[in-house]
Tab-separated table of C-alpha atoms in Angstrom:
chain	number	residue	atom	x	y	z
A	1	MET	CA	-26.343	61.053	-56.027
A	2	THR	CA	-29.855	58.852	-56.828
A	3	ARG	CA	-28.027	56.156	-56.734
A	4	ILE	CA	-25.690	56.374	-53.827
A	5	LEU	CA	-29.179	57.412	-51.796
A	6	ARG	CA	-30.899	54.002	-52.974
A	7	THR	CA	-27.742	52.137	-51.454
A	8	PHE	CA	-28.117	53.495	-48.589
A	9	ARG	CA	-31.443	53.254	-48.234
A	10	PHE	CA	-30.941	49.125	-49.209
A	11	LEU	CA	-27.611	49.478	-46.832
A	12	VAL	CA	-30.427	50.487	-43.969
A	13	ILE	CA	-32.824	48.277	-44.627
A	14	PHE	CA	-30.417	45.424	-44.700
A	15	VAL	CA	-29.199	46.052	-41.639
A	16	ILE	CA	-32.463	46.301	-39.919
A	17	LEU	CA	-33.672	43.184	-41.057
A	18	GLY	CA	-30.646	41.253	-39.650
A	19	LEU	CA	-31.325	43.269	-36.218
A	20	THR	CA	-34.884	42.389	-36.177
A	21	THR	CA	-34.155	38.665	-36.987
A	22	GLY	CA	-34.504	35.854	-34.083
A	23	CYS	CA	-33.593	32.220	-33.658
A	24	TRP	CA	-36.472	30.219	-35.300
A	25	ASP	CA	-34.821	26.768	-33.867
A	26	ARG	CA	-33.812	27.951	-30.361
A	27	ASN	CA	-34.751	26.507	-26.721
A	28	GLU	CA	-35.476	28.464	-24.125
A	29	MET	CA	-33.419	27.284	-20.784
A	30	ASP	CA	-36.791	26.976	-18.824
A	31	ASP	CA	-37.409	24.226	-21.418
A	32	LEU	CA	-34.035	22.454	-20.956
A	33	ALA	CA	-33.515	19.555	-18.501
A	34	LEU	CA	-29.710	19.841	-17.950
A	35	VAL	CA	-28.501	16.549	-17.224
A	36	ILE	CA	-25.097	17.299	-15.499
A	37	ALA	CA	-24.276	13.660	-15.198
A	38	SER	CA	-25.260	9.951	-16.261
A	39	GLY	CA	-24.649	6.386	-15.650
A	40	ILE	CA	-25.672	3.300	-17.091
A	41	ASP	CA	-26.489	-0.044	-15.398
A	42	LEU	CA	-26.728	-3.383	-16.855
A	43	THR	CA	-29.731	-5.225	-14.781
A	44	ASP	CA	-30.065	-8.794	-13.370
A	45	ASP	CA	-32.616	-9.380	-16.422
A	46	GLY	CA	-30.403	-8.030	-19.050
A	47	GLN	CA	-32.169	-4.434	-19.560
A	48	LEU	CA	-30.282	-1.072	-19.867
A	49	GLU	CA	-30.529	0.949	-17.177
A	50	ILE	CA	-29.907	4.727	-17.655
A	51	THR	CA	-30.153	7.405	-15.084
A	52	LEU	CA	-29.665	11.030	-15.369
A	53	GLN	CA	-28.770	13.664	-12.552
A	54	ILE	CA	-30.451	16.822	-13.557
A	55	ALA	CA	-29.920	20.282	-12.179
A	56	LEU	CA	-32.487	22.000	-10.812
A	57	PRO	CA	-31.874	26.034	-11.213
A	58	THR	CA	-34.975	26.977	-8.282
A	59	GLY	CA	-32.671	25.364	-5.893
A	60	ILE	CA	-29.336	26.411	-6.670
A	61	PRO	CA	-29.134	29.733	-4.145
A	62	SER	CA	-28.296	33.192	-6.888
A	63	ALA	CA	-25.402	35.851	-5.744
A	64	VAL	CA	-27.831	37.846	-4.004
A	65	GLN	CA	-29.355	35.086	-1.734
A	66	SER	CA	-27.340	34.920	1.802
A	67	GLY	CA	-28.231	31.379	2.070
A	68	GLY	CA	-29.783	28.212	0.507
A	69	SER	CA	-32.964	28.200	-0.685
A	70	GLY	CA	-33.950	24.803	1.056
A	71	LYS	CA	-35.365	23.873	-1.737
A	72	LYS	CA	-33.402	20.468	-3.861
A	73	SER	CA	-30.530	21.353	-6.384
A	74	VAL	CA	-30.889	18.116	-8.044
A	75	ILE	CA	-33.212	15.357	-9.149
A	76	VAL	CA	-32.528	12.006	-10.035
A	77	ILE	CA	-34.200	9.834	-12.635
A	78	SER	CA	-34.006	6.066	-14.210
A	79	ALA	CA	-35.705	4.187	-16.609
A	80	ARG	CA	-34.842	0.588	-17.823
A	81	GLY	CA	-34.984	-0.617	-21.719
A	82	LYS	CA	-33.193	-2.959	-24.482
A	83	ASN	CA	-31.254	0.042	-25.856
A	84	SER	CA	-30.683	3.828	-25.340
A	85	SER	CA	-33.026	5.054	-27.683
A	86	GLU	CA	-35.636	3.442	-25.815
A	87	VAL	CA	-34.214	4.575	-22.511
A	88	THR	CA	-34.095	8.018	-23.429
A	89	GLY	CA	-37.748	7.956	-24.649
A	90	LYS	CA	-38.721	6.786	-21.483
A	91	LEU	CA	-36.536	9.231	-19.261
A	92	GLN	CA	-38.212	12.124	-21.581
A	93	GLN	CA	-41.585	10.631	-20.652
A	94	GLN	CA	-40.854	11.433	-16.962
A	95	LEU	CA	-39.960	14.904	-17.517
A	96	SER	CA	-41.965	17.984	-18.559
A	97	ARG	CA	-38.919	19.980	-20.045
A	98	ALA	CA	-36.525	18.892	-22.907
A	99	ILE	CA	-33.030	16.373	-22.043
A	100	TYR	CA	-30.432	18.750	-23.023
A	101	PHE	CA	-27.178	16.539	-22.521
A	102	GLY	CA	-24.502	20.100	-23.334
A	103	HIS	CA	-23.692	20.263	-19.799
A	104	ARG	CA	-23.276	16.685	-18.805
A	105	GLY	CA	-19.517	16.724	-17.513
A	106	VAL	CA	-19.944	12.990	-15.992
A	107	ILE	CA	-20.576	9.682	-17.273
A	108	ILE	CA	-20.152	6.608	-15.012
A	109	PHE	CA	-20.550	3.070	-16.735
A	110	GLY	CA	-22.015	0.329	-13.512
A	111	GLU	CA	-19.489	-2.535	-12.953
A	112	GLN	CA	-21.750	-5.038	-14.390
A	113	PHE	CA	-22.699	-3.406	-17.590
A	114	ALA	CA	-18.938	-2.758	-18.011
A	115	ARG	CA	-17.868	-6.138	-17.280
A	116	HIS	CA	-20.594	-7.691	-19.762
A	117	GLY	CA	-19.353	-5.008	-22.623
A	118	ILE	CA	-19.765	-1.262	-23.485
A	119	ASN	CA	-20.586	-1.458	-27.037
A	120	GLN	CA	-24.286	-1.349	-26.610
A	121	VAL	CA	-24.245	2.294	-25.693
A	122	VAL	CA	-21.137	3.522	-27.074
A	123	ASP	CA	-22.464	5.187	-30.576
A	124	THR	CA	-24.798	7.151	-27.902
A	125	PHE	CA	-21.836	8.760	-27.386
A	126	THR	CA	-20.491	9.996	-30.428
A	127	ARG	CA	-24.099	10.242	-32.529
A	128	PHE	CA	-25.618	13.086	-30.255
A	129	PRO	CA	-24.505	16.255	-31.127
A	130	GLU	CA	-25.027	18.064	-27.813
A	131	SER	CA	-22.684	15.327	-26.616
A	132	ARG	CA	-19.606	16.935	-24.714
A	133	SER	CA	-16.547	15.367	-26.208
A	134	ASN	CA	-14.489	16.411	-22.482
A	135	SER	CA	-17.082	14.848	-20.156
A	136	TYR	CA	-15.158	12.971	-17.774
A	137	VAL	CA	-15.561	8.897	-17.691
A	138	LEU	CA	-15.767	6.798	-14.680
A	139	THR	CA	-16.481	3.034	-13.857
A	140	THR	CA	-17.964	1.790	-10.472
A	141	PHE	CA	-16.282	-0.522	-8.223
A	142	GLY	CA	-18.546	-2.592	-6.286
A	143	GLY	CA	-21.968	-0.934	-7.019
A	144	THR	CA	-24.057	0.744	-9.569
A	145	ALA	CA	-23.950	4.424	-11.202
A	146	LYS	CA	-27.351	4.862	-10.317
A	147	GLU	CA	-26.634	4.513	-6.578
A	148	ILE	CA	-23.644	6.790	-7.693
A	149	LEU	CA	-25.753	8.970	-8.628
A	150	ASN	CA	-27.840	9.131	-5.595
A	151	THR	CA	-25.088	9.823	-2.937
A	152	PRO	CA	-24.903	13.020	-1.613
A	153	TYR	CA	-21.491	15.291	-1.966
A	154	GLN	CA	-21.273	17.678	0.909
A	155	LEU	CA	-18.408	20.035	-0.759
A	156	GLU	CA	-20.757	20.814	-3.682
A	157	LEU	CA	-24.888	21.022	-4.012
A	158	ILE	CA	-24.743	19.236	-6.657
A	159	PRO	CA	-22.801	16.240	-6.729
A	160	GLY	CA	-21.906	15.441	-10.638
A	161	ILE	CA	-20.185	19.130	-10.234
A	162	GLY	CA	-18.233	17.338	-7.375
A	163	ILE	CA	-17.090	14.249	-9.533
A	164	ASN	CA	-16.340	16.884	-12.257
A	165	LYS	CA	-13.852	19.227	-9.999
A	166	ILE	CA	-12.491	16.160	-8.464
A	167	GLN	CA	-11.415	14.660	-11.913
A	168	SER	CA	-10.362	18.394	-13.145
A	169	SER	CA	-7.997	18.313	-10.446
A	170	LYS	CA	-4.437	17.369	-10.915
A	171	LEU	CA	-5.261	15.238	-7.699
A	172	SER	CA	-6.669	12.418	-9.608
A	173	PHE	CA	-6.464	10.369	-12.619
A	174	PRO	CA	-9.318	11.874	-14.997
A	175	VAL	CA	-9.788	10.103	-18.290
A	176	LYS	CA	-12.013	12.049	-20.920
A	177	ILE	CA	-14.500	10.197	-23.152
A	178	ASP	CA	-13.069	10.720	-26.394
A	179	GLU	CA	-9.767	9.873	-24.661
A	180	PHE	CA	-11.282	6.569	-24.069
A	181	LEU	CA	-13.096	6.321	-26.977
A	182	ASN	CA	-9.963	6.229	-29.298
A	183	ALA	CA	-8.360	4.268	-26.654
A	184	LEU	CA	-11.153	1.638	-27.156
A	185	SER	CA	-10.580	1.785	-31.203
A	186	SER	CA	-6.856	1.806	-31.254
A	187	GLN	CA	-5.271	-1.354	-31.065
A	188	ASP	CA	-1.794	-0.191	-29.537
A	189	ARG	CA	-3.425	1.117	-26.292
A	190	SER	CA	-6.009	-0.365	-24.018
A	191	PRO	CA	-8.948	1.573	-22.250
A	192	VAL	CA	-9.208	2.706	-18.549
A	193	THR	CA	-11.021	4.670	-16.137
A	194	ALA	CA	-11.088	6.042	-12.638
A	195	ALA	CA	-12.876	4.137	-10.652
A	196	ILE	CA	-15.434	5.452	-8.554
A	197	ARG	CA	-17.256	3.711	-5.105
A	198	VAL	CA	-19.423	4.642	-2.295
A	199	ILE	CA	-17.695	5.057	1.444
A	200	HIS	CA	-19.383	5.428	4.743
A	201	LYS	CA	-22.718	3.403	3.492
A	202	GLY	CA	-25.883	3.961	5.407
A	203	THR	CA	-24.639	6.772	7.662
A	204	ASP	CA	-24.924	9.912	7.398
A	205	LYS	CA	-21.368	10.048	6.347
A	206	GLU	CA	-22.114	8.775	2.715
A	207	THR	CA	-20.691	10.057	0.130
A	208	PHE	CA	-18.235	8.541	-2.704
A	209	THR	CA	-14.414	9.071	-3.152
A	210	ILE	CA	-11.905	7.837	-6.312
A	211	ASP	CA	-9.145	6.236	-5.082
A	212	GLN	CA	-8.772	3.059	-8.026
A	213	ALA	CA	-8.453	2.793	-11.576
A	214	ALA	CA	-10.787	0.188	-13.959
A	215	VAL	CA	-8.647	-1.492	-16.475
A	216	TYR	CA	-10.632	-2.807	-19.747
A	217	HIS	CA	-9.507	-5.659	-22.421
A	218	ARG	CA	-10.799	-4.549	-25.626
A	219	ASN	CA	-14.617	-3.116	-24.646
A	220	GLN	CA	-15.126	-5.232	-21.295
A	221	LEU	CA	-13.865	-4.429	-17.755
A	222	SER	CA	-11.312	-6.981	-16.713
A	223	GLY	CA	-9.773	-5.735	-13.346
A	224	TYR	CA	-8.793	-2.793	-10.847
A	225	LEU	CA	-5.573	-1.402	-9.912
A	226	SER	CA	-5.425	-0.556	-6.182
A	227	SER	CA	-4.870	2.769	-4.877
A	228	ASP	CA	-1.325	2.043	-5.072
A	229	GLU	CA	-0.650	0.815	-8.074
A	230	LEU	CA	-2.942	3.925	-8.999
A	231	LYS	CA	-0.362	6.284	-8.143
A	232	LEU	CA	2.393	4.042	-9.884
A	233	LEU	CA	0.144	4.578	-13.133
A	234	ARG	CA	-0.706	8.277	-13.018
A	235	TRP	CA	3.382	8.355	-12.421
A	236	TRP	CA	4.136	6.241	-15.819
A	237	THR	CA	1.627	8.429	-17.466
A	238	GLY	CA	2.700	11.458	-16.688
A	239	ARG	CA	0.206	12.250	-13.820
A	240	GLY	CA	2.749	11.896	-10.823
A	241	HIS	CA	1.876	15.671	-9.357
A	242	HIS	CA	1.945	15.291	-5.493
A	243	LEU	CA	1.855	12.169	-5.003
A	244	ARG	CA	3.288	10.590	-1.811
A	245	PHE	CA	4.867	7.337	-0.721
A	246	THR	CA	5.916	6.019	3.077
A	247	VAL	CA	8.925	3.710	3.331
A	248	GLN	CA	9.964	2.076	6.157
A	249	VAL	CA	13.912	2.510	6.940
A	250	GLU	CA	13.962	1.434	10.689
A	251	PRO	CA	12.030	-1.525	12.620
A	252	GLU	CA	9.148	-0.069	14.449
A	253	ASN	CA	9.638	0.128	18.322
A	254	GLU	CA	8.296	2.028	21.131
A	255	GLN	CA	8.839	5.516	20.115
A	256	TYR	CA	8.693	5.094	16.494
A	257	GLY	CA	7.264	4.174	13.555
A	258	GLY	CA	10.334	3.974	11.917
A	259	THR	CA	8.791	5.529	8.710
A	260	VAL	CA	9.804	8.314	6.481
A	261	GLY	CA	7.318	10.427	4.417
A	262	VAL	CA	7.577	11.967	0.924
A	263	GLU	CA	5.994	13.713	-1.884
A	264	LEU	CA	7.002	13.987	-5.336
A	265	LEU	CA	8.481	17.426	-6.509
A	266	GLN	CA	9.460	16.031	-10.366
A	267	SER	CA	9.083	12.905	-11.515
A	268	GLY	CA	9.123	11.053	-14.984
A	269	MET	CA	9.246	8.224	-17.124
A	270	LYS	CA	11.714	7.138	-19.692
A	271	MET	CA	11.337	4.040	-22.268
A	272	HIS	CA	13.465	2.127	-24.122
A	273	LEU	CA	12.575	-0.715	-26.468
A	274	VAL	CA	14.407	-2.729	-28.513
A	275	ILE	CA	13.232	-5.599	-31.109
A	276	LYS	CA	14.563	-8.565	-30.297
A	277	ASN	CA	13.541	-11.918	-32.374
A	278	GLY	CA	10.580	-9.973	-33.864
A	279	LEU	CA	9.371	-9.247	-30.304
A	280	PRO	CA	9.701	-6.212	-27.825
A	281	GLU	CA	11.978	-5.583	-24.889
A	282	VAL	CA	11.413	-2.790	-22.468
A	283	LYS	CA	12.966	-1.057	-20.232
A	284	VAL	CA	11.809	1.661	-17.656
A	285	SER	CA	13.549	4.419	-15.787
A	286	LEU	CA	11.358	5.796	-12.887
A	287	HIS	CA	12.998	8.984	-11.375
A	288	ALA	CA	11.995	11.995	-9.210
A	289	THR	CA	13.172	14.314	-6.688
A	290	VAL	CA	11.140	14.931	-3.316
A	291	ARG	CA	10.399	16.013	-0.698
A	292	VAL	CA	10.298	15.031	3.245
A	293	ILE	CA	6.542	15.610	4.974
A	294	ASP	CA	7.618	13.070	7.586
A	295	ASN	CA	10.139	11.478	9.483
A	296	ASP	CA	8.842	9.076	12.339
A	297	SER	CA	12.026	7.076	12.451
A	298	LYS	CA	15.454	8.379	14.095
A	299	LEU	CA	16.981	9.266	11.377
A	300	ASP	CA	18.892	12.914	11.250
A	301	LEU	CA	18.385	13.855	7.535
A	302	SER	CA	20.315	16.464	7.790
A	303	LYS	CA	23.442	13.741	7.464
A	304	VAL	CA	24.460	12.483	3.947
A	305	ASN	CA	24.656	8.916	4.669
A	306	HIS	CA	21.211	8.976	7.043
A	307	MET	CA	19.402	10.822	3.505
A	308	LYS	CA	20.855	8.310	0.800
A	309	ARG	CA	19.430	5.442	2.822
A	310	VAL	CA	16.350	6.794	2.513
A	311	GLU	CA	16.861	7.440	-0.676
A	312	THR	CA	18.322	3.860	-1.464
A	313	LEU	CA	15.161	2.303	0.727
A	314	LEU	CA	12.424	4.270	-1.301
A	315	SER	CA	14.135	3.723	-4.613
A	316	LYS	CA	14.030	-0.104	-4.065
A	317	GLN	CA	10.303	-0.252	-2.934
A	318	ILE	CA	9.049	2.006	-5.448
A	319	GLN	CA	11.324	-0.402	-7.770
A	320	SER	CA	8.923	-3.306	-6.437
A	321	GLU	CA	5.605	-1.688	-6.489
A	322	ALA	CA	6.067	-0.815	-10.224
A	323	GLU	CA	6.978	-4.566	-10.898
A	324	SER	CA	4.357	-6.008	-9.203
A	325	MET	CA	1.965	-3.987	-10.614
A	326	LEU	CA	3.360	-4.508	-14.398
A	327	THR	CA	2.663	-8.108	-13.369
A	328	HIS	CA	-0.606	-7.248	-12.407
A	329	VAL	CA	-1.114	-5.611	-15.630
A	330	GLN	CA	0.223	-7.808	-17.981
A	331	LYS	CA	-0.674	-11.276	-16.350
A	332	VAL	CA	-3.919	-11.381	-14.723
A	333	LEU	CA	-6.114	-7.717	-16.791
A	334	GLN	CA	-3.729	-8.386	-19.575
A	335	SER	CA	-4.486	-4.762	-21.094
A	336	ASP	CA	-1.902	-2.527	-22.018
A	337	ILE	CA	-3.234	0.173	-20.366
A	338	LEU	CA	0.934	1.658	-20.130
A	339	GLY	CA	1.228	2.398	-23.783
A	340	ILE	CA	3.599	0.244	-24.680
A	341	GLY	CA	2.146	-0.771	-27.976
A	342	GLU	CA	1.908	2.639	-28.566
A	343	ASP	CA	5.413	3.766	-28.381
A	344	VAL	CA	6.158	0.146	-30.213
A	345	HIS	CA	3.829	1.960	-33.049
A	346	ILE	CA	5.966	5.112	-33.288
A	347	GLU	CA	9.400	3.471	-32.772
A	348	TYR	CA	9.011	0.456	-34.781
A	349	PRO	CA	6.177	1.044	-37.366
A	350	TYR	CA	7.357	-1.716	-39.709
A	351	ALA	CA	7.842	-4.740	-36.444
A	352	TRP	CA	4.382	-2.965	-35.749
A	353	LYS	CA	2.614	-4.313	-38.650
A	354	LYS	CA	3.511	-7.563	-38.091
A	355	MET	CA	2.548	-7.856	-34.100
A	356	LYS	CA	-0.891	-5.488	-34.025
A	357	ASP	CA	-3.348	-7.746	-35.210
A	358	GLU	CA	-2.012	-9.987	-32.147
A	359	TRP	CA	-0.875	-7.183	-29.813
A	360	LEU	CA	-2.944	-7.764	-26.475
A	361	ASP	CA	-2.067	-11.510	-27.098
A	362	ILE	CA	1.656	-10.938	-27.412
A	363	PHE	CA	1.819	-8.123	-24.396
A	364	PRO	CA	1.381	-10.291	-21.625
A	365	GLU	CA	4.978	-12.102	-22.579
A	366	VAL	CA	6.864	-8.837	-23.548
A	367	PRO	CA	9.458	-8.689	-20.939
A	368	VAL	CA	9.609	-5.388	-19.121
A	369	THR	CA	12.432	-4.348	-16.529
A	370	VAL	CA	12.080	-1.382	-14.126
A	371	ASP	CA	14.324	0.438	-12.183
A	372	ALA	CA	13.877	3.021	-9.838
A	373	HIS	CA	16.003	6.590	-8.660
A	374	ILE	CA	14.863	8.658	-5.981
A	375	LYS	CA	16.462	12.194	-5.173
A	376	ILE	CA	15.636	13.994	-2.094
A	377	GLU	CA	15.682	17.334	-2.725
A	378	ARG	CA	14.199	19.368	0.595
A	379	THR	CA	13.687	18.317	4.099
A	380	GLY	CA	11.488	21.175	5.008
A	381	LYS	CA	12.505	22.722	8.378
A	382	THR	CA	13.800	19.915	10.602
A	383	HIS	CA	16.174	17.625	9.595
A	384	SER	CA	15.868	15.192	12.739
A	385	PRO	CA	12.308	14.179	13.886
A	386	ALA	CA	10.489	16.919	16.051
A	387	HIS	CA	10.116	14.596	18.973
A	388	LYS	CA	14.009	13.439	19.217
A	389	GLU	CA	15.223	14.468	22.085
A	390	LYS	CA	18.756	16.829	21.840
A	391	THR	CA	21.507	15.582	23.271
A	392	ASP	CA	24.988	17.715	24.164
């Protein structure tokens, strides 16, 4: 009985000691500067400039507050230096709280920095323990990351959260930092990010938009895809949710624009690869079902021949746009953002071993043919244009 009592006492003491211990190395939230977004630029004199967008909890209304507090919700600070560790040290000297990257959801590369090459800071993203691997990475178009992080966004108190929400939606082209770094270190796929730019600059409506893509050749920015090309890239990579296209079905006149607009319901891409004379040849099929969202023509889509006409014209237009995008990617940007090398690697591993070291030199010469097949599944409540006069 004495032994049982001693064991019981020992267990009680052990539990009490466990409950009374604390985290000796913990950081209180009030002691941290929470970085929501960061940007990296290259200055004209070759220095690295890092900008941090930091949340100010005192400026964010709580659930019990009826309105805004009237205080700033973020501060934006910048510093310059030779490398990221030096710059981070300078940034810390500006703050009374410890810089904390555990809440950073957005990383932005300035265009000049990206064109120079991003190897200078890649190590930072993987070495810091608190760095998030699911942060979204973007590249600026026609400006700097510092400019973007100082641009207001009306729908969110913290602009960095607005960027994060846009990228996490199905209507954008999201690329996370781990995906970007994997592509950067691989031989069978080139890196690509969404491109962000300032619009309505210098007005009270100034904000940013994310409507293009930035394409990298190895570790350097090589160019951009336009908004129309980005739509096709999203389709190609399985992100075709709610994509919209407009096709000219009739000549424009005083009464009608002669266009029909559609939205993708379901879309897909099939790629067929063969190896001939040691090199790949590719055939790509883009297919989708769509719904009509506007009809500014005289065509009555309840008639089969009219519907087939729209489907044919739409298929030809998308095929032509896809071929144009391919030419731009292969001949001008020379970056395999389409994952063709990845498919060669998977389907023909032995052939890939022979070409992987020269893939970026081979890729621009790979013959790629495209066809598109579009089927209208829904026409909405009306078939003929709502403004078309009825005839008896």
